[in-house]
Coordinates of C-alpha atoms and ligand atoms in Angstrom, one line a residue:
X943 CA 8.8 -5.3 -2.8
X944 CA 8.8 -2.9 -5.7
X945 CA 6.8 -0.1 -4.2
X946 CA 5.7 1.0 -0.7
X947 CA 3.2 3.9 -0.4
X948 CA 2.7 3.9 3.3
X949 CA 5.6 5.6 5.2
X950 CA 5.5 8.0 8.1
X951 CA 7.8 10.7 9.5
X952 CA 8.4 12.0 13.0
X953 CA 5.8 14.8 12.4
X954 CA 3.0 12.5 13.5
X955 CA 4.7 12.3 17.0
X956 CA 4.7 8.4 17.1
X957 CA 7.2 7.5 14.3
X958 CA 11.0 7.3 14.6
X959 CA 13.9 8.2 12.4
X960 CA 14.8 10.8 9.8
X961 CA 13.4 10.8 6.2
X962 CA 16.9 10.0 5.0
X963 CA 17.0 6.9 7.2
X964 CA 13.7 5.7 5.7
X965 CA 15.0 6.3 2.2
X966 CA 18.3 4.5 2.9
X967 CA 16.4 1.5 4.4
X968 CA 14.1 1.3 1.4
X969 CA 17.0 1.2 -1.0
X970 CA 18.6 -1.5 1.2
X971 CA 15.3 -3.4 1.0
X972 CA 15.2 -3.3 -2.8
X973 CA 12.3 -0.9 -2.9
X974 CA 12.2 1.2 -6.1
X975 CA 9.3 3.5 -5.3
X976 CA 9.0 5.0 -1.9
X977 CA 5.8 6.9 -1.1
X978 CA 5.8 9.0 2.1
X979 CA 2.3 9.2 3.5
X980 CA 2.5 10.7 7.0
X981 CA -0.7 11.2 9.0
X982 CA -2.3 14.2 7.3
X983 CA -2.9 17.4 9.1
X984 CA -6.6 18.3 9.4
X985 CA -7.9 21.8 9.6
X986 CA -9.9 21.3 12.8
X987 CA -11.9 24.3 13.9
X988 CA -11.0 25.9 17.3
X989 CA -8.4 24.5 19.6
X990 CA -8.9 20.7 19.1
X991 CA -5.7 18.7 18.4
X992 CA -5.5 15.0 17.4
X993 CA -2.0 14.3 18.8
X994 CA -1.2 11.6 16.2
X995 CA -0.8 13.8 13.1
X996 CA 1.2 16.7 11.9
X997 CA -0.2 20.2 12.4
X998 CA -1.3 22.3 9.4
X999 CA 1.7 24.4 10.0
X1000 CA 4.0 21.4 9.6
X1001 CA 2.9 20.7 6.1
X1002 CA 5.2 23.2 4.2
X1003 CA 8.3 21.7 5.8
X1004 CA 7.0 18.1 5.1
X1005 CA 6.7 18.8 1.4
X1006 CA 9.9 20.9 1.1
X1007 CA 12.0 18.4 3.0
X1008 CA 10.8 15.4 0.8
X1009 CA 11.0 17.4 -2.4
X1010 CA 14.7 18.1 -1.7
X1011 CA 15.4 14.5 -0.9
X1012 CA 13.6 13.4 -4.0
X1013 CA 16.0 15.4 -6.1
X1014 CA 19.0 14.2 -4.2
X1015 CA 18.1 10.5 -4.5
X1016 CA 16.6 10.7 -8.0
X1017 CA 19.1 8.3 -9.5
X1018 CA 18.6 5.7 -6.8
X1019 CA 14.9 5.6 -5.9
X1020 CA 11.7 7.2 -6.9
X1021 CA 10.2 9.2 -4.0
X1022 CA 6.6 10.3 -3.9
X1023 CA 5.0 12.7 -1.5
X1024 CA 1.6 11.6 -0.2
X1025 CA -0.5 11.7 2.9
X1026 CA -2.5 9.1 4.8
X1027 CA -5.7 11.0 5.2
X1028 CA -9.1 10.4 6.9
X1029 CA -12.1 11.4 5.0
X1030 CA -13.6 14.0 7.3
X1031 CA -16.4 15.6 5.3
X1032 CA -16.4 18.9 7.1
X1033 CA -12.7 19.4 6.6
X1034 CA -11.8 17.6 3.3
X1035 CA -12.2 20.5 0.8
X1036 CA -10.2 23.0 2.9
X1037 CA -7.5 20.3 3.4
X1038 CA -7.2 19.7 -0.3
X1039 CA -7.1 23.4 -1.1
X1040 CA -4.2 23.7 1.3
X1041 CA -2.0 20.7 0.5
X1042 CA -2.5 20.2 -3.2
X1043 CA -0.6 23.3 -4.2
X1044 CA 2.3 22.1 -2.0
X1045 CA 3.0 19.3 -4.4
X1046 CA 0.8 16.4 -3.3
X1047 CA 1.3 13.2 -5.3
X1048 CA -1.4 11.0 -3.8
X1049 CA -3.6 10.3 -0.8
X1050 CA -4.3 7.0 0.9
X1051 CA -7.4 6.6 2.9
X1052 CA -6.8 5.5 6.5
X1053 CA -10.1 6.2 8.4
X1054 CA -8.9 6.3 12.0
X1055 CA -11.8 8.3 13.3
X1056 CA -15.5 8.5 12.5
X1057 CA -17.6 11.6 11.5
X1058 CA -15.2 14.6 11.8
X1059 CA -13.1 13.0 14.6
X1060 CA -13.6 15.7 17.2
X1061 CA -15.8 14.2 19.9
X1062 CA -16.5 11.1 17.8
X1063 CA -15.6 7.5 18.3
X1064 CA -12.2 6.2 16.9
X1065 CA -12.2 3.2 14.6
X1066 CA -9.7 1.0 16.7
X1067 CA -11.8 1.3 19.8
X1068 CA -13.8 -2.0 20.1
X1069 CA -17.5 -1.6 19.7
X1070 CA -20.6 -3.8 19.4
X1071 CA -22.7 -1.0 17.9
X1072 CA -23.7 -1.9 14.3
X1073 CA -24.5 1.8 13.7
X1074 CA -20.8 2.7 14.1
X1075 CA -19.8 -0.1 11.7
X1076 CA -22.3 1.2 9.2
X1077 CA -21.0 4.7 9.7
X1078 CA -17.4 3.5 9.0
X1079 CA -18.4 1.8 5.8
X1080 CA -20.6 4.7 4.6
X1081 CA -17.9 7.2 5.4
X1082 CA -15.1 5.3 3.7
X1083 CA -17.3 4.8 0.6
X1084 CA -18.1 8.4 0.5
X1085 CA -14.5 9.3 0.8
X1086 CA -13.5 6.9 -2.0
X1087 CA -16.3 8.4 -4.2
X1088 CA -14.3 11.7 -4.2
X1089 CA -11.8 9.9 -6.5
X1090 CA -9.0 11.5 -4.5
X1091 CA -7.6 8.3 -3.0
X1092 CA -5.1 5.8 -4.4
X1093 CA -6.0 3.0 -2.1
X1094 CA -7.7 2.0 1.2
X1095 CA -5.2 1.6 4.0
X1096 CA -6.0 -1.0 6.7
X1097 CA -9.6 -1.4 5.5
X1098 CA -10.3 -3.6 8.5
X1099 CA -9.3 -1.0 11.1
X1100 CA -12.9 -0.7 12.3
X1101 CA -12.8 -2.9 15.4
X1102 CA -16.3 -4.2 15.4
X1103 CA -16.9 -7.0 18.0
X1104 CA -20.6 -7.4 17.7
X1105 CA -22.8 -9.6 15.5
X1106 CA -20.7 -11.4 12.9
X1107 CA -23.5 -11.3 10.4
X1108 CA -23.6 -7.5 10.6
X1109 CA -19.8 -7.4 10.1
X1110 CA -20.1 -9.5 7.0
X1111 CA -23.0 -7.5 5.6
X1112 CA -21.3 -4.1 5.9
X1113 CA -17.8 -5.2 5.0
X1114 CA -19.1 -7.1 1.9
X1115 CA -20.7 -3.7 0.9
X1116 CA -17.3 -2.1 1.3
X1117 CA -15.4 -4.8 -0.6
X1118 CA -18.0 -4.7 -3.3
X1119 CA -17.6 -1.0 -3.8
X1120 CA -13.8 -1.3 -3.9
X1121 CA -14.0 -4.2 -6.4
X1122 CA -16.4 -2.2 -8.7
X1123 CA -14.2 0.9 -8.6
X1124 CA -10.8 -0.8 -8.7
X1125 CA -9.7 0.4 -5.3
X1126 CA -7.0 -1.9 -3.9
X1127 CA -7.2 -3.0 -0.3
X1128 CA -4.0 -2.7 1.9
X1129 CA -2.5 -5.6 3.7
X1130 CA -1.0 -3.7 6.6
X1131 CA 2.5 -4.9 7.6
X1132 CA 2.5 -2.9 10.8
X1133 CA -0.5 -4.8 12.0
X1134 CA 0.9 -8.1 10.7
X1135 CA 4.3 -7.6 12.5
X1136 CA 2.7 -6.5 15.8
X1137 CA 0.0 -9.2 15.7
X1138 CA -2.7 -6.6 15.9
X1139 CA -6.4 -7.4 15.1
X1140 CA -5.7 -6.3 11.5
X1141 CA -5.0 -7.4 8.8
X1142 CA -7.8 -9.7 9.9
X1143 CA -8.8 -13.2 8.7
X1144 CA -12.5 -12.4 8.7
X1145 CA -12.1 -9.3 6.5
X1146 CA -9.8 -10.8 3.9
X1147 CA -11.9 -13.9 3.6
X1148 CA -14.7 -11.6 2.5
X1149 CA -12.3 -9.7 0.1
X1150 CA -11.3 -13.0 -1.4
X1151 CA -14.9 -13.9 -1.9
X1152 CA -15.5 -10.6 -3.7
X1153 CA -12.3 -10.8 -5.7
X1154 CA -10.6 -7.6 -4.5
X1155 CA -7.1 -6.6 -5.5
X1156 CA -4.6 -6.0 -2.7
X1157 CA -1.5 -4.0 -2.1
X1158 CA 1.1 -4.4 0.6
X1159 CA 1.7 -1.3 2.8
X1160 CA 4.6 -1.2 5.2
X1161 CA 2.9 1.5 7.4
X1162 CA 6.5 2.3 8.3
X1163 CA 6.8 4.1 11.7
X1164 CA 10.5 3.2 11.9
X1165 CA 13.0 2.9 9.0
X1166 CA 14.0 -0.8 9.5
X1167 CA 10.7 -2.2 8.3
X1168 CA 11.6 -0.9 4.8
X1169 CA 14.6 -3.2 4.6
X1170 CA 12.9 -6.2 6.3
X1171 CA 12.5 -8.4 3.3
X1172 CA 11.3 -11.3 5.5
X1173 CA 8.4 -9.1 6.7
X1174 CA 7.6 -8.1 3.0
X1175 CA 7.5 -11.8 2.2
X1176 CA 5.0 -12.4 5.0
X1177 CA 2.7 -9.9 3.4
X1178 CA 3.0 -11.7 0.0
X1179 CA 2.2 -15.0 1.8
X1180 CA -0.8 -13.4 3.5
X1181 CA -2.2 -12.3 0.1
X1182 CA -1.5 -15.8 -1.3
X1183 CA -3.3 -17.5 1.6
X1184 CA -6.5 -15.7 0.5
X1185 CA -5.9 -15.9 -3.2
X1186 CA -5.9 -12.1 -3.5
X1187 CA -4.5 -10.5 -6.6
X1188 CA -1.5 -8.5 -5.4
X1189 CA -0.6 -5.3 -7.2
X1190 CA 3.1 -4.5 -6.8
X1191 CA 2.8 -0.9 -8.1
X1192 CA 0.0 1.6 -8.5
X1193 CA -0.6 4.3 -11.1
X1194 CA 0.9 7.4 -9.5
Ligands
LIG779 ZN1 0.7 6.1 12.7
LIG780 ZN1 -3.2 4.2 9.7

């Protein structure tokens, strides 16, 4: 694995290990470009908190800590500072205004919630409602249209368990957009290693049909996965099984 752009830190409250341990594990795993992309803070109004992301007040330390490590490790590995960020229309502009001046290298789109999250359904919760599936696809496309995202993380995180024809119709729309605009789709190694419902056969069969490009994302919530070359190889095999063109590095 040449590059991994999907790496978390303890600021999201559900990842383990220090930044330094992630970097050392990546070097041990032969990774040459390590992008950190912890769950983005979101400037929610009022007192609402997500619980699975850093707070807005954590962001300065996130960027400063990683910038210092980037200097320290400069001759051994290239470190990038990104965020895994939902597209929440009501919050996006304020978020960018805040984090871009801190030294943001890139965003990846991981759409864990619908609408603006607060009081809205979450994508991993199983649903038969085609209106929610449509909302997911519409919202992801709208987010990608901002041009702010490097790739689409776990594109198949929407856990739709209703009519398969509806699933195909909407996900083909999503894959078609990504193909047309050269947005790579992530094969998520966290899901693969934990046998989650994603990366899913039904989604990547559609992506293969459309001819999408793919990128492997460790979605590292613990350092060891960055040195787990057998797991990285599983991701490569997954892409090969569907005949997907795998990009080993992205323009950032
Ligand atoms: Zn996470
Ligand atoms: Zn995610």
